[in-house]
Amino acid sequence: ILVEEVSTNLYSMQIGNIPPQTEVKIKYQYSVLHEWRDGILRWRLPTVLAPRYGQSGLAPQHEPEVDLLTKHDFTFVLLVEGLLSELPCMSPSHQIKFVREDDALKLSLGYEQDVLNRDLVIHFQQDGHKEVDVFSALWDQDINNQYCALLSLCTPDVTDFVSEPKIIKILIDCSGSMTGESIKQARIALRQIMQEIRPEDKVMIWKFGSSVEKLQNKPVGINEVDDDIFHRIQADLGGTELFKAMNSIAKQGNTFSVKNADIFLITDGEVWNEDSAYSELIDALGNKQRVFSVGVGRAVSTDILNKLAEDTGGSVELVTPDEKMAARITSHFKRLYAPRINLQNIHWPVQPDHVDEYPVIFSGDTAYIGARFKQKPEGEITLNAAYDDARTIAWTCGLSNKAYKTDKEDGVSVLARTIAAKEI
């Protein structure tokens, strides 16, 4: 067996020497950090690799094969433990049954089996309106008998922040893969977004597919937007030339009197990441244009969208047409006006050997920071930060006396593996 990461978050497994009529059972495990946003935890299990537009650049043996006539059935059971098992949950993608088993919640498919043709999504909803920050730390030992710690920070929304006037560049994917409910909900979301844009801001709107079409000739105030543009949002532009479209709009409107510019992208993201095209795009964006993207669909390829958000200081939201998509897009759009929380320094009880780079975080989001130590970290940890308007804020938490639960099968800490992966 050979397992390779052939692209970001894309793995290929080759298996040989299987005799005829032999059943092969493959078991793998991975860990994902929970990311609460606006009081919701969206847990996603990818089940299918949708066809992507463009050249993959992969070796022939790694190239994904697509056969629309092939059908793969699956069954599903999820055991939810701890505080999550007490929260309301639902699935916008599949019919799910819920059964209480002792202190855990067992989730399974509403039908005996389903088909692997869309990602499985489950939402967990926090109770009420929690307006307090949550800052905590876990620690454990790694395989070298050294120590690691993971900080988690979840912040409430800040509503009293006013950003400077800006140009908002809206780019909507109108390629053929957006056909149906996706493009309909994108059109509804665009109308709702128009209600959120402030009078002092300027807006530019494009649609793209195999080509890029400007729906306005220059940046205009919200009252000057032509109502006819909503009827022109159709999934009729062929392929998904994302890099060409993003490059085009990155260079437009920047000579206007408003200095700041944000790009709001709605796409199904089903394109291959081409390193040279991506580098060219980052150069075109410069350091003053953030990218806020919405990944739409039932099998979104998230690698490019996540990387764009990370490299530009923006943010990503994933939605399917089954989960109040228009409302989720509008909620994500409001992040353009939300203050960033700029993490500045951490006071550790002992000096760490390694600390993750500080992530970009907006109010209402979750951030994780991993660290490694030669000595056991004991005592309090303080995290200092500042909002965009220079207001300062600090959080303090203590480390538990007990280590995080170790994986029973191989003795290697889940926490240590997660932090090592982040560092790599």
Tab-separated table of N, CA and C in Angstrom, residues 153 155 340-346 358-359 361 382-388 390-395:
chain	number	residue	atom	x	y	z
A	153	LEU	N	-9.327	29.768	20.864
A	153	LEU	CA	-9.968	31.043	21.182
A	153	LEU	C	-11.216	31.182	20.328
A	155	THR	N	-14.423	33.869	19.887
A	155	THR	CA	-14.822	35.207	20.299
A	155	THR	C	-16.262	35.518	19.880
A	340	ARG	N	-10.956	42.817	12.548
A	340	ARG	CA	-10.026	41.713	12.738
A	340	ARG	C	-9.450	41.775	14.148
A	341	ILE	N	-9.159	40.625	14.689
A	341	ILE	CA	-8.477	40.542	15.974
A	341	ILE	C	-7.026	40.178	15.669
A	342	ASN	N	-6.125	41.114	15.860
A	342	ASN	CA	-4.719	40.920	15.527
A	342	ASN	C	-3.980	40.396	16.756
A	343	LEU	N	-3.657	39.102	16.742
A	343	LEU	CA	-2.962	38.493	17.861
A	343	LEU	C	-1.524	39.026	17.914
A	344	GLN	N	-1.085	39.467	19.097
A	344	GLN	CA	0.203	40.151	19.200
A	344	GLN	C	1.274	39.315	19.888
A	345	ASN	N	0.991	38.794	21.067
A	345	ASN	CA	1.992	37.988	21.760
A	345	ASN	C	1.317	37.067	22.768
A	346	ILE	N	2.051	36.026	23.162
A	346	ILE	CA	1.562	35.047	24.141
A	346	ILE	C	2.600	34.918	25.250
A	358	TYR	N	0.550	33.210	14.002
A	358	TYR	CA	-0.745	33.661	14.493
A	358	TYR	C	-1.729	33.773	13.327
A	359	PRO	N	-2.901	33.169	13.437
A	359	PRO	CA	-3.880	33.212	12.337
A	359	PRO	C	-4.642	34.537	12.308
A	361	ILE	N	-8.073	36.341	12.488
A	361	ILE	CA	-9.352	35.970	13.098
A	361	ILE	C	-10.264	37.190	13.140
A	382	THR	N	-1.327	33.746	28.879
A	382	THR	CA	-2.026	34.997	28.549
A	382	THR	C	-1.805	35.329	27.083
A	383	LEU	N	-2.885	35.608	26.385
A	383	LEU	CA	-2.854	35.975	24.970
A	383	LEU	C	-3.272	37.432	24.839
A	384	ASN	N	-2.413	38.257	24.224
A	384	ASN	CA	-2.696	39.677	24.019
A	384	ASN	C	-2.999	39.948	22.555
A	385	ALA	N	-3.977	40.823	22.303
A	385	ALA	CA	-4.378	41.130	20.933
A	385	ALA	C	-4.931	42.546	20.869
A	386	ALA	N	-5.165	43.010	19.635
A	386	ALA	CA	-5.764	44.328	19.426
A	386	ALA	C	-6.714	44.257	18.241
A	387	TYR	N	-7.824	45.011	18.325
A	387	TYR	CA	-8.744	45.132	17.195
A	387	TYR	C	-8.162	46.111	16.175
A	388	ASP	N	-8.768	46.152	14.987
A	388	ASP	CA	-8.307	47.058	13.939
A	388	ASP	C	-8.336	48.519	14.373
A	390	ALA	N	-7.468	49.635	17.183
A	390	ALA	CA	-6.421	49.800	18.207
A	390	ALA	C	-6.884	49.465	19.613
A	391	ARG	N	-8.139	49.109	19.822
A	391	ARG	CA	-8.552	48.649	21.149
A	391	ARG	C	-7.803	47.368	21.485
A	392	THR	N	-7.309	47.264	22.715
A	392	THR	CA	-6.568	46.076	23.126
A	392	THR	C	-7.461	45.141	23.926
A	393	ILE	N	-7.083	43.873	23.918
A	393	ILE	CA	-7.842	42.862	24.638
A	393	ILE	C	-6.883	41.748	25.032
A	394	ALA	N	-7.146	41.086	26.147
A	394	ALA	CA	-6.280	39.993	26.602
A	394	ALA	C	-7.129	38.878	27.187
A	395	TRP	N	-6.646	37.644	27.044
A	395	TRP	CA	-7.324	36.470	27.596
A	395	TRP	C	-6.307	35.677	28.415
